[in-house]
Amino acid sequence: MGCSAKGKARRFYVISVILNGEPRQVREGSIADLVASLGLDAKKVAVERNRAIVPRSTLADVALAEGDALEIVHFVGGGC
Amino acid sequence: MTDIWSVAGRTFRSRLIVGTGKYKDFEQNAAAVAASGAEIVTVAVRRVNVSDPTAPMLTDYIDPKKVTYLPNTAGCFNADDAIRTLRLAREAGGWDLVKLEVLGEAKTLYPNMRETLDATEVLAKEGFLPMVYCVDDPIAAKQLEDAGAVAIMPLGAPIGSGLGIQNRVTIRLIVEGASVPVLVDAGVGTASDAAVAMELGCDGVLMNTAIAEAKDPVRMARAMKLAVEAGRDAYLAGRMGQRRYADPSSPLAGLI
């Protein structure tokens, strides 16, 4: 699971998650890190992790884990 | 004379709620919303396109600080999906006023009332304020109200059909029996349909396709604004009685 950069200092691990239904390799870290790395504004999205809402105020506190199923949604045009 | 209405303690002047789907682009959508005078727009909750996060977003064109976003569960066919969608919507938007619709089948987009009732109960318990799309059935409407619906939103005709109010009797019965606002949701095709809904005593009308698929959506949005206002005024004014035969408007006395 994952791989570390060579050398003395470990830089980061890559983990596999399911993001919006698609498998994806992401850097380990918090959900806030992931949202930022995707170029998204955390104020405009909502995140669900393994079917549970992750409150926006805790995005930086929740670490991603191997195999997490994440949904990142926002408002789009829609009618009745 | 100010004519306002309230839903779950929030007060609005406009009785027209418009959707934000099916428009050519965001500019046209925003112009139509402005012309309609609507203070509430329905929005959908969908996955972010993670491969193109810089794509323009609805919030860039219609400011949620100025217009109330009403998250809608369009596209959900069971209570669980609808509840899950609205939990995400509450997190994304930060508000509890939501529109629930649980569909029964793709062909008619009629609501599945068993699932709709179940979802209404769960949402109300979780502190949501659900405005609920439903069949035009006065008994179902009462059941929804008992389950915690803050507004009853019967269809006038199938979603996107533009067929107008098909059953004026049931819409009127729902209005008479409800102690929460009643808004016709779906089926309006043109301005007179919106006026009919308001003349029946509805508190408001929700529409999307009638405006978005008009040849000139911005002009139709304005027409709908005027129709809703006209229908409301006509309802408040109290219409004349109907007669089977003619009754002259000019005096008969003094005829030459």
CSV table of C-alpha atoms in Angstrom, one decimal:
chain,number,residue,atom,x,y,z
A,1,MET,CA,0.0,0.0,0.0
A,2,GLY,CA,1.5,3.3,-1.1
A,3,CYS,CA,5.0,4.1,-1.8
A,4,SER,CA,7.4,6.5,-0.2
A,5,ALA,CA,9.9,8.8,-2.0
A,6,LYS,CA,13.4,7.5,-1.9
A,7,GLY,CA,15.9,9.0,0.3
A,8,LYS,CA,16.1,9.9,4.0
A,9,ALA,CA,13.1,12.1,4.2
A,10,ARG,CA,9.8,10.4,3.5
A,11,ARG,CA,7.8,12.9,1.4
A,12,PHE,CA,4.4,11.4,1.0
A,13,TYR,CA,2.4,8.3,0.5
A,14,VAL,CA,-0.1,7.7,-2.3
A,15,ILE,CA,-3.3,6.0,-1.5
A,16,SER,CA,-6.2,4.7,-3.5
A,17,VAL,CA,-9.7,6.1,-3.0
A,18,ILE,CA,-12.9,6.2,-4.9
A,19,LEU,CA,-13.7,9.8,-5.7
A,20,ASN,CA,-17.1,10.6,-7.2
A,21,GLY,CA,-17.4,7.0,-8.3
A,22,GLU,CA,-14.0,6.8,-10.0
A,23,PRO,CA,-10.9,5.1,-8.6
A,24,ARG,CA,-8.2,7.7,-8.0
A,25,GLN,CA,-4.7,7.8,-6.6
A,26,VAL,CA,-4.3,10.7,-4.2
A,27,ARG,CA,-1.7,12.0,-1.8
A,28,GLU,CA,-2.2,11.0,1.8
A,29,GLY,CA,-3.4,13.9,3.9
A,30,SER,CA,-6.7,15.4,5.1
A,31,ILE,CA,-9.8,15.9,3.1
A,32,ALA,CA,-9.1,19.6,3.0
A,33,ASP,CA,-5.8,18.9,1.4
A,34,LEU,CA,-7.5,16.8,-1.3
A,35,VAL,CA,-10.2,19.5,-2.0
A,36,ALA,CA,-7.4,22.1,-2.3
A,37,SER,CA,-5.3,19.9,-4.6
A,38,LEU,CA,-8.3,19.5,-6.9
A,39,GLY,CA,-8.5,23.3,-7.2
A,40,LEU,CA,-11.9,23.4,-5.5
A,41,ASP,CA,-13.2,26.1,-3.1
A,42,ALA,CA,-14.2,24.2,0.1
A,43,LYS,CA,-16.8,26.9,0.8
A,44,LYS,CA,-18.7,25.8,-2.4
A,45,VAL,CA,-18.7,22.0,-2.0
A,46,ALA,CA,-19.9,19.4,0.4
A,47,VAL,CA,-18.1,16.2,1.1
A,48,GLU,CA,-19.3,12.8,2.0
A,49,ARG,CA,-16.9,10.1,3.2
A,50,ASN,CA,-18.0,6.5,3.3
A,51,ARG,CA,-21.6,7.7,3.3
A,52,ALA,CA,-21.2,10.1,6.2
A,53,ILE,CA,-21.2,13.9,5.8
A,54,VAL,CA,-17.9,15.5,6.7
A,55,PRO,CA,-18.7,18.9,8.2
A,56,ARG,CA,-16.8,21.7,6.4
A,57,SER,CA,-15.3,22.8,9.7
A,58,THR,CA,-13.6,19.4,10.1
A,59,LEU,CA,-12.3,18.9,6.6
A,60,ALA,CA,-8.8,19.6,7.7
A,61,ASP,CA,-9.0,17.2,10.6
A,62,VAL,CA,-10.2,14.1,8.8
A,63,ALA,CA,-7.4,12.0,7.3
A,64,LEU,CA,-8.0,10.1,4.1
A,65,ALA,CA,-7.6,6.3,4.4
A,66,GLU,CA,-7.0,3.7,1.8
A,67,GLY,CA,-10.2,2.7,0.1
A,68,ASP,CA,-12.3,5.6,1.2
A,69,ALA,CA,-15.3,6.4,-0.9
A,70,LEU,CA,-15.6,10.1,-1.3
A,71,GLU,CA,-18.3,12.2,-2.9
A,72,ILE,CA,-17.7,15.9,-3.5
A,73,VAL,CA,-20.8,17.7,-4.7
A,74,HIS,CA,-21.9,21.2,-5.4
A,75,PHE,CA,-25.0,23.0,-6.6
A,76,VAL,CA,-25.9,23.0,-10.2
A,77,GLY,CA,-28.8,24.2,-12.3
A,78,GLY,CA,-31.9,22.1,-11.8
A,79,GLY,CA,-35.7,22.5,-11.8
A,80,CYS,CA,-38.6,20.6,-10.5
B,1,MET,CA,-50.3,47.1,-0.7
B,2,THR,CA,-47.8,44.5,0.2
B,3,ASP,CA,-48.7,40.9,-0.2
B,4,ILE,CA,-46.2,38.7,1.4
B,5,TRP,CA,-46.1,35.0,2.2
B,6,SER,CA,-44.1,32.9,4.6
B,7,VAL,CA,-42.8,29.4,4.6
B,8,ALA,CA,-41.3,28.0,7.8
B,9,GLY,CA,-40.9,31.5,9.2
B,10,ARG,CA,-39.2,32.9,6.2
B,11,THR,CA,-41.0,35.7,4.4
B,12,PHE,CA,-41.0,36.4,0.7
B,13,ARG,CA,-42.7,38.9,-1.6
B,14,SER,CA,-42.5,37.0,-4.9
B,15,ARG,CA,-44.8,34.0,-5.2
B,16,LEU,CA,-42.9,32.7,-8.1
B,17,ILE,CA,-40.2,30.1,-7.6
B,18,VAL,CA,-38.1,29.3,-10.7
B,19,GLY,CA,-35.8,26.4,-11.6
B,20,THR,CA,-32.3,26.8,-12.9
B,21,GLY,CA,-32.2,23.9,-15.4
B,22,LYS,CA,-32.4,23.6,-19.1
B,23,TYR,CA,-31.1,27.1,-19.9
B,24,LYS,CA,-28.8,27.9,-22.8
B,25,ASP,CA,-26.2,29.3,-20.5
B,26,PHE,CA,-25.7,30.8,-17.1
B,27,GLU,CA,-26.1,34.4,-18.4
B,28,GLN,CA,-29.6,33.6,-19.8
B,29,ASN,CA,-30.5,31.8,-16.6
B,30,ALA,CA,-29.5,34.7,-14.5
B,31,ALA,CA,-31.4,37.2,-16.7
B,32,ALA,CA,-34.5,35.0,-16.6
B,33,VAL,CA,-34.3,34.9,-12.8
B,34,ALA,CA,-34.0,38.6,-12.6
B,35,ALA,CA,-37.0,39.2,-15.0
B,36,SER,CA,-39.1,36.7,-13.0
B,37,GLY,CA,-38.6,38.6,-9.8
B,38,ALA,CA,-38.2,35.3,-8.0
B,39,GLU,CA,-36.6,35.3,-4.6
B,40,ILE,CA,-36.2,31.5,-4.5
B,41,VAL,CA,-34.5,29.3,-7.1
B,42,THR,CA,-34.4,25.5,-7.1
B,43,VAL,CA,-31.0,23.9,-7.6
B,44,ALA,CA,-29.7,20.4,-7.9
B,45,VAL,CA,-26.9,18.7,-6.1
B,46,ARG,CA,-24.4,16.9,-8.3
B,47,ARG,CA,-20.9,15.6,-8.3
B,48,VAL,CA,-18.2,18.2,-8.9
B,49,ASN,CA,-16.4,17.6,-12.2
B,50,VAL,CA,-13.0,16.8,-10.7
B,51,SER,CA,-11.3,16.8,-14.1
B,52,ASP,CA,-12.3,20.4,-14.7
B,53,PRO,CA,-12.7,22.2,-11.4
B,54,THR,CA,-12.4,25.6,-13.1
B,55,ALA,CA,-15.7,25.2,-15.1
B,56,PRO,CA,-18.1,28.0,-14.3
B,57,MET,CA,-20.5,27.4,-11.5
B,58,LEU,CA,-24.1,28.5,-10.9
B,59,THR,CA,-23.1,30.4,-7.8
B,60,ASP,CA,-20.9,32.6,-10.0
B,61,TYR,CA,-24.0,33.9,-11.8
B,62,ILE,CA,-26.8,33.6,-9.3
B,63,ASP,CA,-25.7,34.9,-5.9
B,64,PRO,CA,-26.9,32.6,-3.0
B,65,LYS,CA,-26.7,35.6,-0.7
B,66,LYS,CA,-29.3,37.5,-2.8
B,67,VAL,CA,-31.5,34.7,-4.0
B,68,THR,CA,-32.5,31.8,-1.7
B,69,TYR,CA,-31.2,28.5,-3.1
B,70,LEU,CA,-33.8,25.7,-2.6
B,71,PRO,CA,-31.9,22.4,-3.0
B,72,ASN,CA,-34.1,19.9,-4.8
B,73,THR,CA,-33.9,16.1,-4.9
B,74,ALA,CA,-34.9,15.9,-8.6
B,75,GLY,CA,-33.6,12.6,-10.0
B,76,CYS,CA,-34.0,10.6,-6.7
B,77,PHE,CA,-36.1,7.5,-6.9
B,78,ASN,CA,-36.1,6.4,-3.3
B,79,ALA,CA,-36.2,8.0,0.1
B,80,ASP,CA,-32.6,7.1,1.0
B,81,ASP,CA,-31.1,8.8,-2.0
B,82,ALA,CA,-33.2,11.9,-1.5
B,83,ILE,CA,-32.2,12.1,2.2
B,84,ARG,CA,-28.6,11.6,1.4
B,85,THR,CA,-28.7,14.3,-1.3
B,86,LEU,CA,-30.3,16.8,1.1
B,87,ARG,CA,-27.8,16.1,3.9
B,88,LEU,CA,-25.1,17.0,1.4
B,89,ALA,CA,-27.1,20.1,0.3
B,90,ARG,CA,-27.4,21.3,3.8
B,91,GLU,CA,-23.6,21.0,4.2
B,92,ALA,CA,-23.0,22.7,0.9
B,93,GLY,CA,-25.4,25.6,1.5
B,94,GLY,CA,-25.8,25.8,5.2
B,95,TRP,CA,-29.6,26.0,5.2
B,96,ASP,CA,-32.4,23.8,6.2
B,97,LEU,CA,-35.2,24.8,3.7
B,98,VAL,CA,-35.2,22.1,1.1
B,99,LYS,CA,-37.4,20.7,-1.6
B,100,LEU,CA,-38.1,17.0,-1.5
B,101,GLU,CA,-39.2,15.0,-4.4
B,102,VAL,CA,-39.0,11.3,-4.7
B,103,LEU,CA,-39.9,10.1,-8.1
B,104,GLY,CA,-41.8,6.9,-9.0
B,105,GLU,CA,-40.9,6.4,-12.6
B,106,ALA,CA,-39.1,8.1,-15.4
B,107,LYS,CA,-42.0,8.1,-17.9
B,108,THR,CA,-44.4,10.3,-15.8
B,109,LEU,CA,-42.0,11.6,-13.1
B,110,TYR,CA,-45.0,11.1,-10.8
B,111,PRO,CA,-43.9,11.0,-7.1
B,112,ASN,CA,-43.6,7.8,-5.2
B,113,MET,CA,-45.8,8.9,-2.2
B,114,ARG,CA,-44.8,6.0,0.1
B,115,GLU,CA,-41.1,6.9,-0.2
B,116,THR,CA,-42.0,10.7,-0.2
B,117,LEU,CA,-43.8,10.3,3.2
B,118,ASP,CA,-41.0,8.2,4.7
B,119,ALA,CA,-38.4,10.8,3.6
B,120,THR,CA,-40.5,13.7,4.9
B,121,GLU,CA,-40.6,12.1,8.4
B,122,VAL,CA,-36.9,11.5,8.5
B,123,LEU,CA,-36.0,14.9,7.2
B,124,ALA,CA,-38.3,16.7,9.7
B,125,LYS,CA,-36.7,14.7,12.5
B,126,GLU,CA,-33.3,15.8,11.4
B,127,GLY,CA,-34.3,19.4,11.5
B,128,PHE,CA,-34.9,20.0,7.8
B,129,LEU,CA,-37.7,22.2,6.6
B,130,PRO,CA,-39.0,20.1,3.6
B,131,MET,CA,-41.2,21.6,0.9
B,132,VAL,CA,-42.6,18.5,-0.7
B,133,TYR,CA,-43.6,17.6,-4.3
B,134,CYS,CA,-46.6,15.4,-4.3
B,135,VAL,CA,-49.6,14.1,-6.2
B,136,ASP,CA,-52.7,16.4,-6.3
B,137,ASP,CA,-54.4,14.4,-3.6
B,138,PRO,CA,-55.9,16.2,-0.6
B,139,ILE,CA,-55.5,13.2,1.7
B,140,ALA,CA,-51.8,12.7,0.7
B,141,ALA,CA,-51.3,16.4,1.3
B,142,LYS,CA,-52.6,16.2,4.9
B,143,GLN,CA,-50.4,13.1,5.5
B,144,LEU,CA,-47.4,15.1,4.4
B,145,GLU,CA,-48.3,18.0,6.6
B,146,ASP,CA,-48.6,15.7,9.5
B,147,ALA,CA,-45.2,14.2,8.7
B,148,GLY,CA,-43.6,17.6,8.9
B,149,ALA,CA,-43.8,19.2,5.4
B,150,VAL,CA,-43.5,22.9,5.6
B,151,ALA,CA,-45.1,23.4,2.2
B,152,ILE,CA,-47.2,21.2,0.0
B,153,MET,CA,-46.3,21.2,-3.7
B,154,PRO,CA,-48.8,19.3,-5.8
B,155,LEU,CA,-48.1,18.8,-9.5
B,156,GLY,CA,-50.5,20.6,-11.9
B,157,ALA,CA,-49.5,18.2,-14.6
B,158,PRO,CA,-46.4,16.0,-15.2
B,159,ILE,CA,-43.0,17.7,-14.8
B,160,GLY,CA,-41.8,19.3,-18.0
B,161,SER,CA,-45.1,18.6,-19.8
B,162,GLY,CA,-46.4,22.2,-20.0
B,163,LEU,CA,-50.0,20.8,-19.9
B,164,GLY,CA,-51.3,23.3,-17.3
B,165,ILE,CA,-53.4,22.6,-14.3
B,166,GLN,CA,-55.2,19.4,-15.1
B,167,ASN,CA,-57.4,19.1,-12.0
B,168,ARG,CA,-58.5,22.4,-10.5
B,169,VAL,CA,-60.8,20.6,-8.1
B,170,THR,CA,-58.1,18.7,-6.3
B,171,ILE,CA,-55.7,21.7,-6.2
B,172,ARG,CA,-58.5,23.8,-4.6
B,173,LEU,CA,-59.3,21.0,-2.1
B,174,ILE,CA,-55.6,20.9,-1.1
B,175,VAL,CA,-55.5,24.6,-0.7
B,176,GLU,CA,-58.7,24.6,1.5
B,177,GLY,CA,-57.4,21.8,3.7
B,178,ALA,CA,-53.8,22.8,4.2
B,179,SER,CA,-52.4,24.9,7.1
B,180,VAL,CA,-49.1,25.3,5.4
B,181,PRO,CA,-48.4,27.0,2.1
B,182,VAL,CA,-49.5,25.2,-1.1
B,183,LEU,CA,-47.5,25.8,-4.3
B,184,VAL,CA,-48.2,24.2,-7.7
B,185,ASP,CA,-45.0,22.5,-8.7
B,186,ALA,CA,-44.7,21.3,-12.3
B,187,GLY,CA,-47.0,21.3,-15.3
B,188,VAL,CA,-47.2,25.0,-15.9
B,189,GLY,CA,-46.8,25.7,-19.7
B,190,THR,CA,-47.7,29.4,-20.1
B,191,ALA,CA,-48.7,32.4,-18.2
B,192,SER,CA,-52.4,31.6,-18.0
B,193,ASP,CA,-51.6,28.3,-16.3
B,194,ALA,CA,-49.7,30.2,-13.6
B,195,ALA,CA,-52.6,32.6,-13.2
B,196,VAL,CA,-55.0,29.6,-12.8
B,197,ALA,CA,-52.9,28.2,-10.0
B,198,MET,CA,-53.0,31.5,-8.2
B,199,GLU,CA,-56.7,32.0,-8.8
B,200,LEU,CA,-57.3,28.7,-7.1
B,201,GLY,CA,-55.7,30.2,-4.0
B,202,CYS,CA,-52.3,28.7,-4.1
B,203,ASP,CA,-49.6,30.5,-2.2
B,204,GLY,CA,-47.2,30.3,-5.1
B,205,VAL,CA,-46.0,28.5,-8.2
B,206,LEU,CA,-42.8,26.7,-9.1
B,207,MET,CA,-41.8,26.3,-12.7
B,208,ASN,CA,-38.7,25.7,-14.8
B,209,THR,CA,-39.3,24.4,-18.3
B,210,ALA,CA,-42.1,26.9,-19.1
B,211,ILE,CA,-39.5,29.6,-18.9
B,212,ALA,CA,-36.4,27.8,-20.0
B,213,GLU,CA,-37.9,26.3,-23.1
B,214,ALA,CA,-39.8,29.4,-24.2
B,215,LYS,CA,-38.4,31.0,-27.4
B,216,ASP,CA,-37.6,34.1,-25.4
B,217,PRO,CA,-37.0,32.8,-21.8
B,218,VAL,CA,-36.4,36.3,-20.3
B,219,ARG,CA,-39.7,37.6,-21.7
B,220,MET,CA,-41.6,34.5,-20.6
B,221,ALA,CA,-40.0,35.0,-17.1
B,222,ARG,CA,-41.5,38.5,-17.0
B,223,ALA,CA,-44.9,37.1,-18.3
B,224,MET,CA,-44.9,34.6,-15.5
B,225,LYS,CA,-44.2,37.2,-12.9
B,226,LEU,CA,-47.1,39.3,-14.1
B,227,ALA,CA,-49.4,36.2,-14.3
B,228,VAL,CA,-48.6,35.1,-10.8
B,229,GLU,CA,-49.3,38.7,-9.6
B,230,ALA,CA,-52.5,38.9,-11.6
B,231,GLY,CA,-53.8,35.5,-10.5
B,232,ARG,CA,-53.1,36.4,-6.9
B,233,ASP,CA,-54.9,39.7,-7.2
B,234,ALA,CA,-57.9,38.0,-8.8
B,235,TYR,CA,-58.0,35.5,-6.0
B,236,LEU,CA,-57.9,38.2,-3.4
B,237,ALA,CA,-60.4,40.3,-5.3
B,238,GLY,CA,-62.9,37.5,-5.4
B,239,ARG,CA,-64.2,36.6,-8.8
B,240,MET,CA,-67.8,37.2,-10.0
B,241,GLY,CA,-70.2,34.3,-10.0
B,242,GLN,CA,-70.7,32.3,-13.2
B,243,ARG,CA,-74.0,32.3,-15.0
B,244,ARG,CA,-75.3,29.9,-17.6
B,245,TYR,CA,-76.6,32.7,-19.8
B,246,ALA,CA,-75.9,36.3,-20.7
B,247,ASP,CA,-76.5,39.2,-18.4
B,248,PRO,CA,-76.2,42.7,-20.0
B,249,SER,CA,-73.8,45.2,-18.5
B,250,SER,CA,-75.7,48.3,-19.8
B,251,PRO,CA,-79.0,49.4,-18.2
B,252,LEU,CA,-82.1,48.3,-20.0
B,253,ALA,CA,-84.0,51.4,-18.8
B,254,GLY,CA,-83.9,54.4,-21.1
B,255,LEU,CA,-83.3,52.5,-24.3
B,256,ILE,CA,-84.4,54.5,-27.3
